[in-house]
PDB file of C-alpha atoms in Angstrom:
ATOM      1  CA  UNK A   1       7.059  -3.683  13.543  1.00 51.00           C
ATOM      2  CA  UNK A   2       4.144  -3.715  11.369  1.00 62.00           C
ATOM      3  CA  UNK A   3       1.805  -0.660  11.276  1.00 57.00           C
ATOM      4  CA  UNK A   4       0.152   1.166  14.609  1.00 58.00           C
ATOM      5  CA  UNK A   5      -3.285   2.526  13.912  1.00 58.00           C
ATOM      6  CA  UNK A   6      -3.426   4.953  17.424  1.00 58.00           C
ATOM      7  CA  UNK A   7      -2.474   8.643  16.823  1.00 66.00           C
ATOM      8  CA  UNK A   8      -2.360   8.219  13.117  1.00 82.00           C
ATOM      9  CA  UNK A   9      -5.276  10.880  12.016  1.00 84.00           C
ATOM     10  CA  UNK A  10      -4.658  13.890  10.012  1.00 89.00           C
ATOM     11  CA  UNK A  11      -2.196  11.449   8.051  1.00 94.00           C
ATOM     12  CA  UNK A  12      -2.300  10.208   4.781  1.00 95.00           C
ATOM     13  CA  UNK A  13      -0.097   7.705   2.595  1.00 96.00           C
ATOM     14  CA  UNK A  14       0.406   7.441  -1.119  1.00 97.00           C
ATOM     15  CA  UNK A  15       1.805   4.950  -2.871  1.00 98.00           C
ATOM     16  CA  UNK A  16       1.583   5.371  -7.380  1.00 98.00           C
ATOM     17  CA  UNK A  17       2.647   3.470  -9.711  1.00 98.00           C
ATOM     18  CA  UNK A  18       1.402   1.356 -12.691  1.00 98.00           C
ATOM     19  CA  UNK A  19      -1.230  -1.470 -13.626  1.00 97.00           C
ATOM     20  CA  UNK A  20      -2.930  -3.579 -15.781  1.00 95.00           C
ATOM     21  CA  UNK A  21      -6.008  -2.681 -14.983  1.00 96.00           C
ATOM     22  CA  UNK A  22      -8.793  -2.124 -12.312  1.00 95.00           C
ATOM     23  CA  UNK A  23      -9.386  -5.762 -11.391  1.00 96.00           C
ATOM     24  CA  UNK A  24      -5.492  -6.366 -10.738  1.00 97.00           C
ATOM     25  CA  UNK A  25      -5.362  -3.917  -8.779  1.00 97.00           C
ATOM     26  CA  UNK A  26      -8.729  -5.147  -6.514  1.00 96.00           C
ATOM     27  CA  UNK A  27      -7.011  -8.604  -6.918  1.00 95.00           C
ATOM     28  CA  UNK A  28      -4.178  -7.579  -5.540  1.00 96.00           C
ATOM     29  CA  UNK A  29      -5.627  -5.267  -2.139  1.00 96.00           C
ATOM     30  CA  UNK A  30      -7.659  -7.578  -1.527  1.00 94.00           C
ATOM     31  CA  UNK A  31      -7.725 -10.044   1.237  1.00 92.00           C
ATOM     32  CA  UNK A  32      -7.747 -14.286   0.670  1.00 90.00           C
ATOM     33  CA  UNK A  33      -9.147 -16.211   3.124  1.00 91.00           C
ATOM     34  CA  UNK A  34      -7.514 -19.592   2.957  1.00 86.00           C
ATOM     35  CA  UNK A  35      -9.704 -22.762   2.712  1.00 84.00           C
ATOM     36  CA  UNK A  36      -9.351 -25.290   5.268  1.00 78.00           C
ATOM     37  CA  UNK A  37      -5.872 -27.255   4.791  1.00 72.00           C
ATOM     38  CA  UNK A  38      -4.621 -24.439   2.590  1.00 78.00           C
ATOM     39  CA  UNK A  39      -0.863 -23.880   3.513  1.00 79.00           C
ATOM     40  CA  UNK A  40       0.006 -20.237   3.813  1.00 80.00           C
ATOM     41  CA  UNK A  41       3.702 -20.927   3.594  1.00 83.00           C
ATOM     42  CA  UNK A  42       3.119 -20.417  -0.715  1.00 82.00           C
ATOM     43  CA  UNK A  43       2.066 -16.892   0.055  1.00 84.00           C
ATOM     44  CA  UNK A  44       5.443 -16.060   2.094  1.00 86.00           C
ATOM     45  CA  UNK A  45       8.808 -15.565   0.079  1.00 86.00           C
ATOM     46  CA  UNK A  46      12.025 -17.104   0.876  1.00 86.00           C
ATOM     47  CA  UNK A  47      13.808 -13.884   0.412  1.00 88.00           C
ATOM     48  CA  UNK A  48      11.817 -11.971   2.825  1.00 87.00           C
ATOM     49  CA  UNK A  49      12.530 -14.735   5.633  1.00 86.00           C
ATOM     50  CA  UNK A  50      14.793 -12.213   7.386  1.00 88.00           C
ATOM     51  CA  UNK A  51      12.356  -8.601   6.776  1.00 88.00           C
ATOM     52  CA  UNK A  52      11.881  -7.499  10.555  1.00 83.00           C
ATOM     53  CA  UNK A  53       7.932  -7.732  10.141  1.00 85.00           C
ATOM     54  CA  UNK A  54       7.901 -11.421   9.091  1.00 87.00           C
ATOM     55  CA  UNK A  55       6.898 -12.959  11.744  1.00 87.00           C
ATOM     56  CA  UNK A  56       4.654 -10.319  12.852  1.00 87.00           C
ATOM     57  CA  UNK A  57       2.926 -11.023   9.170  1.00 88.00           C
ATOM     58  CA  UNK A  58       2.607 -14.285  10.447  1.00 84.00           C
ATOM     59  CA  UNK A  59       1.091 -14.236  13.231  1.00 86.00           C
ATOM     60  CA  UNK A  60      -1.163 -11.538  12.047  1.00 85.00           C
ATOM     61  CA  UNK A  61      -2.398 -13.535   9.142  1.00 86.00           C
ATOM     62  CA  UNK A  62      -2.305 -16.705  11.756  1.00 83.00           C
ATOM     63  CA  UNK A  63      -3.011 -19.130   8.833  1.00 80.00           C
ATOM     64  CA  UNK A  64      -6.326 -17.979   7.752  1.00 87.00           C
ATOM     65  CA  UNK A  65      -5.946 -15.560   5.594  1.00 89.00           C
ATOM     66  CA  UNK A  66      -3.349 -13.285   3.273  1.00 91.00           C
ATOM     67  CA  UNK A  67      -3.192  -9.924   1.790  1.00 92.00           C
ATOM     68  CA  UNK A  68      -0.702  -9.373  -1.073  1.00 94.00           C
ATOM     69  CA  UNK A  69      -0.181  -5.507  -0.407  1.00 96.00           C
ATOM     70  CA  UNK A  70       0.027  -5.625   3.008  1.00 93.00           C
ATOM     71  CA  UNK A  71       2.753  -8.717   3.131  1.00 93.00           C
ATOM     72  CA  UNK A  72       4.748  -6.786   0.161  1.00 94.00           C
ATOM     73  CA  UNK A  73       4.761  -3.741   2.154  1.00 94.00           C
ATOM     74  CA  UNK A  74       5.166  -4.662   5.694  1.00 91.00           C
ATOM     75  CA  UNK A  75       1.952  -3.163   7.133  1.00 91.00           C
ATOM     76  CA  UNK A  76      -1.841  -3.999   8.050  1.00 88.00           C
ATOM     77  CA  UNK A  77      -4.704  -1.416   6.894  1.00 87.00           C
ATOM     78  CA  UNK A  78      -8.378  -1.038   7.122  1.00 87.00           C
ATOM     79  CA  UNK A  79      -9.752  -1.349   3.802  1.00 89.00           C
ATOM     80  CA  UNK A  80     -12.675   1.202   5.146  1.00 91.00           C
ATOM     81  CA  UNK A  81      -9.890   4.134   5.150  1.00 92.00           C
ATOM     82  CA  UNK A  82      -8.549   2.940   1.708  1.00 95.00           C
ATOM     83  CA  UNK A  83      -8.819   4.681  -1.968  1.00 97.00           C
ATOM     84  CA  UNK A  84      -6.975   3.019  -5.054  1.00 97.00           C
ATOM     85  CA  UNK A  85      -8.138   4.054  -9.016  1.00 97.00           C
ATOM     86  CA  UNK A  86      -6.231   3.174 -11.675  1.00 98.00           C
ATOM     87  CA  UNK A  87      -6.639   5.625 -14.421  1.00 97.00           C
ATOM     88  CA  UNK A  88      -7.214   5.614 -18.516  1.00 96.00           C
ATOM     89  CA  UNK A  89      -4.120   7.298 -18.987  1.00 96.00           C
ATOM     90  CA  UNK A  90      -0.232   7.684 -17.830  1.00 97.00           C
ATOM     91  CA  UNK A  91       0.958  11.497 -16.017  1.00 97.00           C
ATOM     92  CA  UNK A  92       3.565  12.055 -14.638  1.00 95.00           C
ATOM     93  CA  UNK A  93       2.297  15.175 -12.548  1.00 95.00           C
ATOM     94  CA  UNK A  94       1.580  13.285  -9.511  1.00 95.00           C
ATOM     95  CA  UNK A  95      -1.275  16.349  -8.533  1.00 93.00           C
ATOM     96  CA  UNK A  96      -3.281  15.519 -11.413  1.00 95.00           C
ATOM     97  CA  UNK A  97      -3.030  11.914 -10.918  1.00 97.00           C
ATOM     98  CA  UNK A  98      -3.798  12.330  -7.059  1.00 97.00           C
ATOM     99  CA  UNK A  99      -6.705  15.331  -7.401  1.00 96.00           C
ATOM    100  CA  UNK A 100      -9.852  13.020  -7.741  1.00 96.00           C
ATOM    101  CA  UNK A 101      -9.233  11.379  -4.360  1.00 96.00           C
ATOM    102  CA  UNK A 102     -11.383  12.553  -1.143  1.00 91.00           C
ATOM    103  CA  UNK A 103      -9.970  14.844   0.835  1.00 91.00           C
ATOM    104  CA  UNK A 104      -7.150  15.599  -1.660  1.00 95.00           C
ATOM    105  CA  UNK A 105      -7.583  18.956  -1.125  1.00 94.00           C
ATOM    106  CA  UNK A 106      -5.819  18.122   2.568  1.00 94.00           C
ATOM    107  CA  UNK A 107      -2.672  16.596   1.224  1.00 96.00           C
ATOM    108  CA  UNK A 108      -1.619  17.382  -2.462  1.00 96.00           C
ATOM    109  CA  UNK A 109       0.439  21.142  -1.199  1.00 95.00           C
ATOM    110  CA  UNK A 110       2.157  18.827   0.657  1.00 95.00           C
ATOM    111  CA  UNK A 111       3.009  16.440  -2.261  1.00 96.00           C
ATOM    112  CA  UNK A 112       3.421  19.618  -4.289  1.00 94.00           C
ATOM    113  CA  UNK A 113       6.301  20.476  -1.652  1.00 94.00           C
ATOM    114  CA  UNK A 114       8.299  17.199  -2.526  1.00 94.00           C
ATOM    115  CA  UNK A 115      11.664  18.323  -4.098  1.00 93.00           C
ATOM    116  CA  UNK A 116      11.786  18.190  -8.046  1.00 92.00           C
ATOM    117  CA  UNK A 117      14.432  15.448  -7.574  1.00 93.00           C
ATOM    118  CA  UNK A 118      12.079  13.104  -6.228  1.00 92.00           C
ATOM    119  CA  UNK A 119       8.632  13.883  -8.816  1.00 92.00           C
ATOM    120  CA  UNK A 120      11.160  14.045 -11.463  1.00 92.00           C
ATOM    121  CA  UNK A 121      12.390  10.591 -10.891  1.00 92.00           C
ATOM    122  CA  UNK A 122       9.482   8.998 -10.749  1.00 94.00           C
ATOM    123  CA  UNK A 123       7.861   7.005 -14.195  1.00 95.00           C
ATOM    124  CA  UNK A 124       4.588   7.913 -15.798  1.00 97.00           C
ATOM    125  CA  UNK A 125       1.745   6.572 -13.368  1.00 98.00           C
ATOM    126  CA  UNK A 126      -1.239   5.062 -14.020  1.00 98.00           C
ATOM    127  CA  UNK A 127      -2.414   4.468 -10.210  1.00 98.00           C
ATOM    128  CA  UNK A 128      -2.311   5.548  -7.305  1.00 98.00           C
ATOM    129  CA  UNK A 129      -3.471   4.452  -3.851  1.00 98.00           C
ATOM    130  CA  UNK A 130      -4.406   6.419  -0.567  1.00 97.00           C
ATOM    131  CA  UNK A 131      -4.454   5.418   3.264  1.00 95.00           C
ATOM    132  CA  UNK A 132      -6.566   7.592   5.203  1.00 94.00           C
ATOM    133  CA  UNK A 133      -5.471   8.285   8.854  1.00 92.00           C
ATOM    134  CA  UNK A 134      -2.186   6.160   8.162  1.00 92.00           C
ATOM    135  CA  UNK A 135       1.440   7.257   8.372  1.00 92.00           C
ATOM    136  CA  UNK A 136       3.632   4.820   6.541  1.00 93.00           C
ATOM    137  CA  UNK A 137       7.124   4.241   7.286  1.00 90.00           C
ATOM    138  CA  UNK A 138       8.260   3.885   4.350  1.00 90.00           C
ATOM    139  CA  UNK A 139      10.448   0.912   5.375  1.00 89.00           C
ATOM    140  CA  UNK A 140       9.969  -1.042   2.506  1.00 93.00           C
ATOM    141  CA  UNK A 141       9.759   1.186  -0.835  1.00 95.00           C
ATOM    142  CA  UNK A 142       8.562  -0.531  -3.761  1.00 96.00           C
ATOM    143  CA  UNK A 143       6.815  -3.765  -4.638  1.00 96.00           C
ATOM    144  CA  UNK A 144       5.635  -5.283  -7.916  1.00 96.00           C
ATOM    145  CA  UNK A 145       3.062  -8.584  -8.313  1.00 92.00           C
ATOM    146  CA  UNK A 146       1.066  -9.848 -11.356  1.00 91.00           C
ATOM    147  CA  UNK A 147       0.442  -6.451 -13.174  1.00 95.00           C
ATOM    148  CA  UNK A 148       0.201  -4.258 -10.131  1.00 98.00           C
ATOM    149  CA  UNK A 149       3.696  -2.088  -9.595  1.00 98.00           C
ATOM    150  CA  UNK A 150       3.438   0.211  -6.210  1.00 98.00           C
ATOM    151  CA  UNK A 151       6.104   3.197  -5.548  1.00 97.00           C
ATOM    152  CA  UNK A 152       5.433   4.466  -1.685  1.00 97.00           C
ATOM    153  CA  UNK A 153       5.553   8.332  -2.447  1.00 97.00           C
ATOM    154  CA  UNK A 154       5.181   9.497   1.072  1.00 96.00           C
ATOM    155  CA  UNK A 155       3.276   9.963   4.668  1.00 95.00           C
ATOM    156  CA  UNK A 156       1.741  13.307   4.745  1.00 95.00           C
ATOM    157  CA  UNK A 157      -0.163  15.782   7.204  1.00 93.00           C
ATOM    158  CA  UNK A 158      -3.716  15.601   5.645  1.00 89.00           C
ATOM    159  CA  UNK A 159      -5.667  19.039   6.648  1.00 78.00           C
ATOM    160  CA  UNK A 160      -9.009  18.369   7.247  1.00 60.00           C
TER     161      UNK A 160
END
């Protein structure tokens, strides 16, 4: 099932990862309408056929448009509740790379908390990109298109 919006404040997700630069990263949140004709079957990928939320994706999109992040990741968002910055420079310490967000105050002790096991495997990250009042699943993990490679890091109580 793709993603609920009722009962989701006080949650934030976080995907990092790495890009290109700024206007990959825009290209690739951001929503295509298609033009009249247009077949939406050359957005959708044979080896997703069988994902769970395909269909749903489908009939969400219903022809007329598509949205790159949200097919690759299984979900719908509202882009008014979205931050995404890609960044000059590479860290690995996910609290510096997530500290200029709003409200990051809220969330980063609980991204602190994640076990060293899980920061310590993750690459040097250039971006990063927050959902505001959003609590992934996390059922699909990763995803990587033209430049833009996404790592879901986790849903997390957001204090206000």
């Amino acid at each position: 099932m793709i993603y609920d919006y009722q009962d989701q404040e006080g949650w934030v997700s976080v995907w990092v990862g790495s890009c290109t630069d700024g206007q990959a990263l825009e290209q690739y949140l951001s929503t295509v309408y298609l033009e009249d004709g247009e077949d939406i079957e050359a957005y959708f990928l044979p080896e997703n056929r069988e994902r769970p939320c395909e269909e749903e994706l489908r009939e969400c999109f219903n022809g007329e448009f598509f949205n790159r992040f949200e097919y690759d990741f299984g979900l719908t968002f509202d882009e008014d509740f979205r931050e995404a910055e890609v960044f000059p420079a590479a860290t690995r310490d996910m609290a510096e790379l997530l500290a200029p967000f709003s409200d990051s105050s809220g969330f980063l002790p609980a991204v602190k908390a994640l076990s060293p096991a899980v920061l310590n495997a993750l690459p040097a990250c250039n971006t990063a990109l927050i959902l505001y009042g959003f609590r992934y699943d996390g059922s699909i993990t990763e995803a990587a298109r033209d430049g833009v490679r996404l790592r879901f890091l986790g849903a997390f109580p957001a204090d206000e």
